[in-house]
Amino acid sequence: MHILIIGAAGMVGRKLAEKLSRDGHLGGKTIERMTLVDVIAPQGPDGFDGTVDAREADLSAPGEAEALVANRPDVIFHLAAIVSGEAELDFDKGYRINLDGTRYLFDAIRLANGVDGYRPRVVFTSSIAVFGAPLPYPIADDYHTTPLTSYGTQKAICELLLSDYSRRGFFDGIAIRLPTICIRPGKPNKAASGFFSNILREPLVGEQAVLPVSEDVRHWHTSPRSAVGFLLHGATLDLDTVGPRRALSMPGLSATVGEQIEALRRVAGDKAVALIRREPDEMIIKMVAGWAPGFDATRAKELGFTAETSFDDIIQAHIEDELGGRL
């Protein structure tokens, strides 16, 4: 089996490649080759017995999508995107990377399908940003998508393309609407949602963090560990059971910022909580006001997708996976 990961230098992409390397198989088939692609050259995972081709490429550049499809990967994980805050600040870049690059990939597969019947599994990372206020709580699986950000609009368009290309038989695709991933390891990025991780990650290692919104903000979360699990399950799921609506809202945990902070207090104590500084940011406050507070996610659960059920568990997953299992 040949697996292609686009966006392999990102946090989820790295963790996905590492998991596949450790497992050595997917859906009962041995992984013989992995192609890892990003705008900066990804690092190949340690301990993989097969062939790893790590390359630098921009999916939105002419000819790149065709080159990636030329070797006919069996499963394509499309994780590449610029994040919400950056897509909002740079309109042209957001549409070029998040929409144009995705369509180039889908069309490259479509054209290959017309030549030799090539029909891979495509797992696309979408986002709960496809939903916009006013929103019910919880949000049902059949609720309409009305994004209020450029990022959410780009993801919603890609979901429609994926469903249509799958319906036409060009590939077998599924769109995984990821909750906000928390706690993200590493340094803060340009995602407007980054503070959800920052207010936990930095205090856990004795560093200060900034909270730009009020503690009553409620949002939908999952861990990096669960996010990788969603992608792997989506790659092996019988998509005939999913039907024509190929975009699925993943299970997760609905929590307020205040509930996050209290979970931090239970795990790491008052000293960690004291490291959080309140500094309101009007741009982030405005964006967050239209974000999803939580989902029903019945379809995904019935199809076997699972996630954490408490913020204590999310914090513990971060401690185990990033901090060696202890503070």
Short mmCIF file of C-alpha atoms in Angstrom, two decimals:
data_model
loop_
_atom_site.label_atom_id
_atom_site.label_comp_id
_atom_site.label_asym_id
_atom_site.label_seq_id
_atom_site.Cartn_x
_atom_site.Cartn_y
_atom_site.Cartn_z
CA MET A 1 0.00 0.00 0.00
CA HIS A 2 1.16 3.50 -0.89
CA ILE A 3 0.00 6.39 1.33
CA LEU A 4 0.28 10.08 0.45
CA ILE A 5 0.06 12.69 3.22
CA ILE A 6 -0.28 16.28 1.99
CA GLY A 7 0.45 18.69 4.82
CA ALA A 8 2.79 16.17 6.44
CA ALA A 9 4.95 18.80 8.17
CA GLY A 10 2.03 20.08 10.23
CA MET A 11 1.25 18.84 13.71
CA VAL A 12 -1.50 16.39 12.72
CA GLY A 13 0.41 15.29 9.62
CA ARG A 14 3.51 14.45 11.65
CA LYS A 15 1.51 12.51 14.21
CA LEU A 16 -0.38 10.66 11.48
CA ALA A 17 2.85 9.63 9.73
CA GLU A 18 4.34 8.48 13.03
CA LYS A 19 1.28 6.40 13.84
CA LEU A 20 1.23 4.78 10.41
CA SER A 21 4.95 4.07 10.72
CA ARG A 22 4.49 2.39 14.09
CA ASP A 23 1.52 0.34 12.92
CA GLY A 24 3.02 -0.65 9.58
CA HIS A 25 -0.39 -1.37 8.11
CA LEU A 26 -3.74 0.26 7.35
CA GLY A 27 -7.00 -1.58 6.94
CA GLY A 28 -5.23 -4.91 7.07
CA LYS A 29 -2.81 -4.00 4.25
CA THR A 30 0.94 -3.56 4.71
CA ILE A 31 2.19 -0.02 4.13
CA GLU A 32 5.08 -0.33 1.71
CA ARG A 33 5.52 3.32 0.81
CA MET A 34 4.71 6.74 2.22
CA THR A 35 4.98 10.03 0.35
CA LEU A 36 5.10 13.03 2.70
CA VAL A 37 4.56 16.47 1.21
CA ASP A 38 4.40 20.03 2.51
CA VAL A 39 5.59 23.52 1.62
CA ILE A 40 8.58 22.78 3.82
CA ALA A 41 10.19 19.37 3.49
CA PRO A 42 8.69 17.02 6.11
CA GLN A 43 10.83 14.71 8.20
CA GLY A 44 10.28 11.02 7.63
CA PRO A 45 9.10 9.00 10.63
CA ASP A 46 11.58 6.84 12.51
CA GLY A 47 11.43 3.07 12.35
CA PHE A 48 9.44 2.68 9.14
CA ASP A 49 10.43 -0.45 7.20
CA GLY A 50 9.10 0.75 3.84
CA THR A 51 10.10 3.55 1.48
CA VAL A 52 9.60 7.18 2.51
CA ASP A 53 9.65 9.99 -0.04
CA ALA A 54 9.63 13.34 1.79
CA ARG A 55 9.41 16.29 -0.54
CA GLU A 56 8.80 20.03 -0.58
CA ALA A 57 5.85 21.05 -2.76
CA ASP A 58 3.04 23.60 -2.93
CA LEU A 59 -0.17 21.87 -3.96
CA SER A 60 -1.50 25.13 -5.44
CA ALA A 61 1.47 25.45 -7.83
CA PRO A 62 0.98 24.33 -11.46
CA GLY A 63 1.75 20.66 -12.07
CA GLU A 64 2.31 19.70 -8.42
CA ALA A 65 -0.99 17.86 -7.96
CA GLU A 66 -0.42 15.81 -11.12
CA ALA A 67 3.08 14.89 -9.93
CA LEU A 68 1.75 13.67 -6.59
CA VAL A 69 -0.91 11.52 -8.23
CA ALA A 70 1.46 10.09 -10.86
CA ASN A 71 2.60 7.25 -8.58
CA ARG A 72 -1.00 6.30 -7.79
CA PRO A 73 -1.15 6.38 -3.96
CA ASP A 74 -3.89 4.13 -2.60
CA VAL A 75 -4.88 6.48 0.22
CA ILE A 76 -4.48 10.26 0.15
CA PHE A 77 -4.71 12.25 3.37
CA HIS A 78 -5.22 15.90 2.40
CA LEU A 79 -4.38 17.99 5.47
CA ALA A 80 -2.75 21.01 3.81
CA ALA A 81 -4.30 24.40 4.60
CA ILE A 82 -3.53 27.80 6.00
CA VAL A 83 -5.26 28.38 9.29
CA SER A 84 -8.32 30.49 10.09
CA GLY A 85 -6.66 33.71 11.23
CA GLU A 86 -4.23 33.80 8.30
CA ALA A 87 -6.99 33.01 5.78
CA GLU A 88 -8.98 35.94 7.16
CA LEU A 89 -6.04 38.35 6.97
CA ASP A 90 -4.84 37.28 3.50
CA PHE A 91 -7.89 36.69 1.27
CA ASP A 92 -5.99 35.72 -1.89
CA LYS A 93 -3.64 33.32 -0.13
CA GLY A 94 -6.51 31.62 1.68
CA TYR A 95 -8.41 30.87 -1.52
CA ARG A 96 -5.26 29.85 -3.38
CA ILE A 97 -4.09 27.36 -0.75
CA ASN A 98 -7.33 26.15 0.79
CA LEU A 99 -9.56 26.04 -2.30
CA ASP A 100 -7.47 26.11 -5.48
CA GLY A 101 -4.91 23.58 -4.21
CA THR A 102 -7.68 21.20 -3.20
CA ARG A 103 -9.44 21.44 -6.55
CA TYR A 104 -6.15 20.89 -8.40
CA LEU A 105 -5.70 17.68 -6.41
CA PHE A 106 -9.24 16.50 -7.06
CA ASP A 107 -8.93 17.25 -10.77
CA ALA A 108 -5.57 15.47 -11.02
CA ILE A 109 -7.22 12.36 -9.56
CA ARG A 110 -10.21 12.76 -11.88
CA LEU A 111 -8.00 12.92 -14.96
CA ALA A 112 -6.01 9.89 -13.80
CA ASN A 113 -9.28 8.05 -13.27
CA GLY A 114 -10.20 8.72 -16.88
CA VAL A 115 -6.90 7.25 -18.09
CA ASP A 116 -6.63 4.02 -16.11
CA GLY A 117 -9.54 3.90 -13.67
CA TYR A 118 -7.44 5.06 -10.72
CA ARG A 119 -9.78 5.58 -7.72
CA PRO A 120 -8.05 6.20 -4.38
CA ARG A 121 -9.51 6.82 -0.94
CA VAL A 122 -9.29 10.56 -0.19
CA VAL A 123 -9.51 11.70 3.45
CA PHE A 124 -9.93 15.48 3.59
CA THR A 125 -9.62 17.49 6.80
CA SER A 126 -12.49 19.92 6.93
CA SER A 127 -13.52 22.04 9.91
CA ILE A 128 -16.43 22.98 12.13
CA ALA A 129 -15.81 26.48 10.75
CA VAL A 130 -18.22 25.51 7.94
CA PHE A 131 -20.96 26.44 10.45
CA GLY A 132 -21.74 30.02 11.41
CA ALA A 133 -23.99 31.85 13.85
CA PRO A 134 -26.76 31.85 14.81
CA LEU A 135 -26.22 28.27 15.92
CA PRO A 136 -28.27 25.85 18.03
CA TYR A 137 -26.69 23.81 20.79
CA PRO A 138 -26.03 21.05 20.11
CA ILE A 139 -25.72 21.32 16.33
CA ALA A 140 -27.46 18.44 14.57
CA ASP A 141 -25.85 16.44 11.76
CA ASP A 142 -28.27 17.86 9.18
CA TYR A 143 -27.79 21.51 10.14
CA HIS A 144 -27.02 23.78 7.20
CA THR A 145 -23.52 25.15 6.58
CA THR A 146 -23.38 28.95 6.67
CA PRO A 147 -19.73 29.88 7.34
CA LEU A 148 -18.93 33.39 8.52
CA THR A 149 -15.18 33.33 7.75
CA SER A 150 -13.18 32.93 4.57
CA TYR A 151 -11.57 29.79 6.01
CA GLY A 152 -14.94 28.24 6.75
CA THR A 153 -16.22 29.15 3.28
CA GLN A 154 -13.19 27.55 1.65
CA LYS A 155 -13.66 24.35 3.63
CA ALA A 156 -17.40 24.24 2.84
CA ILE A 157 -16.74 24.56 -0.90
CA CYS A 158 -14.19 21.76 -0.72
CA GLU A 159 -16.72 19.53 1.07
CA LEU A 160 -19.16 20.03 -1.82
CA LEU A 161 -16.48 19.25 -4.38
CA LEU A 162 -15.43 16.10 -2.52
CA SER A 163 -19.01 14.80 -2.36
CA ASP A 164 -19.61 15.52 -6.05
CA TYR A 165 -16.33 13.97 -7.25
CA SER A 166 -17.09 10.92 -5.08
CA ARG A 167 -20.62 10.71 -6.46
CA ARG A 168 -19.19 10.73 -9.99
CA GLY A 169 -16.82 7.89 -9.09
CA PHE A 170 -13.54 9.78 -9.57
CA PHE A 171 -12.40 8.85 -6.07
CA ASP A 172 -13.84 7.56 -2.80
CA GLY A 173 -13.75 10.55 -0.46
CA ILE A 174 -14.68 11.49 3.08
CA ALA A 175 -14.46 14.91 4.73
CA ILE A 176 -13.59 14.86 8.41
CA ARG A 177 -14.85 18.01 10.16
CA LEU A 178 -12.29 18.31 12.90
CA PRO A 179 -13.19 19.98 16.19
CA THR A 180 -10.69 22.52 17.45
CA ILE A 181 -7.63 20.47 18.37
CA CYS A 182 -6.53 20.95 21.94
CA ILE A 183 -3.91 20.79 23.28
CA ARG A 184 -1.77 21.53 20.22
CA PRO A 185 1.93 20.88 20.94
CA GLY A 186 4.67 23.26 19.93
CA LYS A 187 4.59 27.04 19.64
CA PRO A 188 1.50 29.22 19.07
CA ASN A 189 0.48 29.60 15.41
CA LYS A 190 -1.74 32.08 13.55
CA ALA A 191 -4.97 30.16 14.12
CA ALA A 192 -7.57 32.32 15.84
CA SER A 193 -8.42 29.28 17.95
CA GLY A 194 -4.85 28.95 19.23
CA PHE A 195 -5.62 30.42 22.63
CA PHE A 196 -7.67 27.32 23.56
CA SER A 197 -4.39 25.39 23.57
CA ASN A 198 -2.14 28.21 24.74
CA ILE A 199 -3.94 28.70 28.06
CA LEU A 200 -3.26 25.06 28.94
CA ARG A 201 0.00 24.18 27.18
CA GLU A 202 2.14 27.05 28.46
CA PRO A 203 0.97 26.93 32.12
CA LEU A 204 1.62 23.17 32.20
CA VAL A 205 5.33 23.93 31.72
CA GLY A 206 5.43 27.02 33.93
CA GLU A 207 5.03 29.68 31.24
CA GLN A 208 2.54 32.53 30.94
CA ALA A 209 -0.33 32.48 28.45
CA VAL A 210 -2.78 35.09 27.16
CA LEU A 211 -6.56 34.62 27.20
CA PRO A 212 -8.17 37.00 24.64
CA VAL A 213 -11.84 36.07 25.28
CA SER A 214 -14.17 35.69 28.24
CA GLU A 215 -14.37 32.49 30.25
CA ASP A 216 -17.98 31.85 29.20
CA VAL A 217 -17.00 31.17 25.56
CA ARG A 218 -18.10 27.61 24.74
CA HIS A 219 -16.50 25.57 21.98
CA TRP A 220 -16.00 22.04 20.58
CA HIS A 221 -12.68 20.27 21.17
CA THR A 222 -10.73 17.08 20.65
CA SER A 223 -7.14 15.98 21.25
CA PRO A 224 -4.45 15.46 18.58
CA ARG A 225 -4.59 11.77 19.49
CA SER A 226 -8.28 11.57 18.63
CA ALA A 227 -7.80 13.64 15.46
CA VAL A 228 -5.33 11.06 14.13
CA GLY A 229 -7.80 8.34 15.08
CA PHE A 230 -10.54 10.06 13.06
CA LEU A 231 -8.34 10.15 9.96
CA LEU A 232 -7.32 6.51 10.23
CA HIS A 233 -10.90 5.39 10.75
CA GLY A 234 -12.01 7.50 7.79
CA ALA A 235 -9.38 5.83 5.63
CA THR A 236 -10.68 2.32 6.36
CA LEU A 237 -14.42 2.89 6.79
CA ASP A 238 -16.84 1.31 4.29
CA LEU A 239 -18.08 4.52 2.70
CA ASP A 240 -21.17 2.82 1.31
CA THR A 241 -22.45 3.07 4.89
CA VAL A 242 -21.88 6.84 4.83
CA GLY A 243 -23.96 7.51 1.73
CA PRO A 244 -23.80 10.60 -0.49
CA ARG A 245 -23.30 13.10 2.37
CA ARG A 246 -19.57 12.60 2.71
CA ALA A 247 -18.85 15.37 5.27
CA LEU A 248 -19.05 14.22 8.88
CA SER A 249 -18.92 16.30 12.05
CA MET A 250 -16.62 14.44 14.42
CA PRO A 251 -17.39 13.69 18.07
CA GLY A 252 -15.69 15.86 20.65
CA LEU A 253 -16.11 17.68 23.93
CA SER A 254 -18.12 20.87 24.42
CA ALA A 255 -16.60 23.05 27.13
CA THR A 256 -16.35 26.67 28.16
CA VAL A 257 -13.01 28.37 28.61
CA GLY A 258 -13.81 28.46 32.31
CA GLU A 259 -14.28 24.68 32.33
CA GLN A 260 -10.94 24.29 30.57
CA ILE A 261 -9.28 26.37 33.26
CA GLU A 262 -10.90 24.36 36.06
CA ALA A 263 -9.63 21.14 34.43
CA LEU A 264 -6.16 22.70 34.38
CA ARG A 265 -6.56 23.53 38.07
CA ARG A 266 -7.50 19.91 38.89
CA VAL A 267 -4.53 18.54 36.95
CA ALA A 268 -1.80 21.12 37.64
CA GLY A 269 -3.03 23.27 40.53
CA ASP A 270 -3.61 26.96 41.24
CA LYS A 271 -0.03 27.87 40.36
CA ALA A 272 -0.58 26.89 36.74
CA VAL A 273 -3.91 28.76 36.51
CA ALA A 274 -2.27 31.93 37.87
CA LEU A 275 -0.07 32.05 34.74
CA ILE A 276 -3.08 32.94 32.52
CA ARG A 277 -3.31 36.67 31.69
CA ARG A 278 -6.60 38.21 30.52
CA GLU A 279 -5.99 40.46 27.51
CA PRO A 280 -9.18 40.94 25.42
CA ASP A 281 -8.68 40.96 21.64
CA GLU A 282 -11.65 42.42 19.76
CA MET A 283 -10.86 40.67 16.45
CA ILE A 284 -10.71 37.26 18.12
CA ILE A 285 -13.77 38.00 20.27
CA LYS A 286 -15.75 38.84 17.12
CA MET A 287 -14.62 35.68 15.31
CA VAL A 288 -15.26 33.39 18.27
CA ALA A 289 -18.81 34.75 18.68
CA GLY A 290 -19.83 32.88 15.52
CA TRP A 291 -18.13 29.58 16.31
CA ALA A 292 -19.85 26.30 17.03
CA PRO A 293 -20.49 25.55 20.73
CA GLY A 294 -20.99 21.80 20.31
CA PHE A 295 -22.36 19.02 18.14
CA ASP A 296 -24.64 16.05 18.40
CA ALA A 297 -22.33 14.03 16.04
CA THR A 298 -24.67 11.03 16.03
CA ARG A 299 -23.73 9.95 12.50
CA ALA A 300 -20.01 9.85 13.27
CA LYS A 301 -20.51 8.00 16.54
CA GLU A 302 -22.71 5.39 14.88
CA LEU A 303 -19.99 4.91 12.25
CA GLY A 304 -17.39 4.18 14.96
CA PHE A 305 -15.60 7.50 15.48
CA THR A 306 -14.67 8.15 19.13
CA ALA A 307 -13.15 10.97 21.21
CA GLU A 308 -12.46 12.05 24.79
CA THR A 309 -15.38 12.82 27.10
CA SER A 310 -13.69 15.16 29.63
CA PHE A 311 -11.13 17.97 29.50
CA ASP A 312 -9.14 16.21 32.18
CA ASP A 313 -8.66 13.39 29.65
CA ILE A 314 -7.60 15.86 26.95
CA ILE A 315 -5.01 17.40 29.26
CA GLN A 316 -3.80 13.96 30.33
CA ALA A 317 -3.38 12.91 26.68
CA HIS A 318 -1.13 15.94 26.16
CA ILE A 319 0.92 15.10 29.25
CA GLU A 320 1.38 11.51 28.09
CA ASP A 321 2.13 12.29 24.44
CA GLU A 322 4.18 15.50 24.79
CA LEU A 323 5.52 15.74 28.35
CA GLY A 324 6.68 12.20 28.95
CA GLY A 325 3.66 11.23 31.01
CA ARG A 326 4.30 13.60 33.92
CA LEU A 327 4.50 17.29 34.80
#
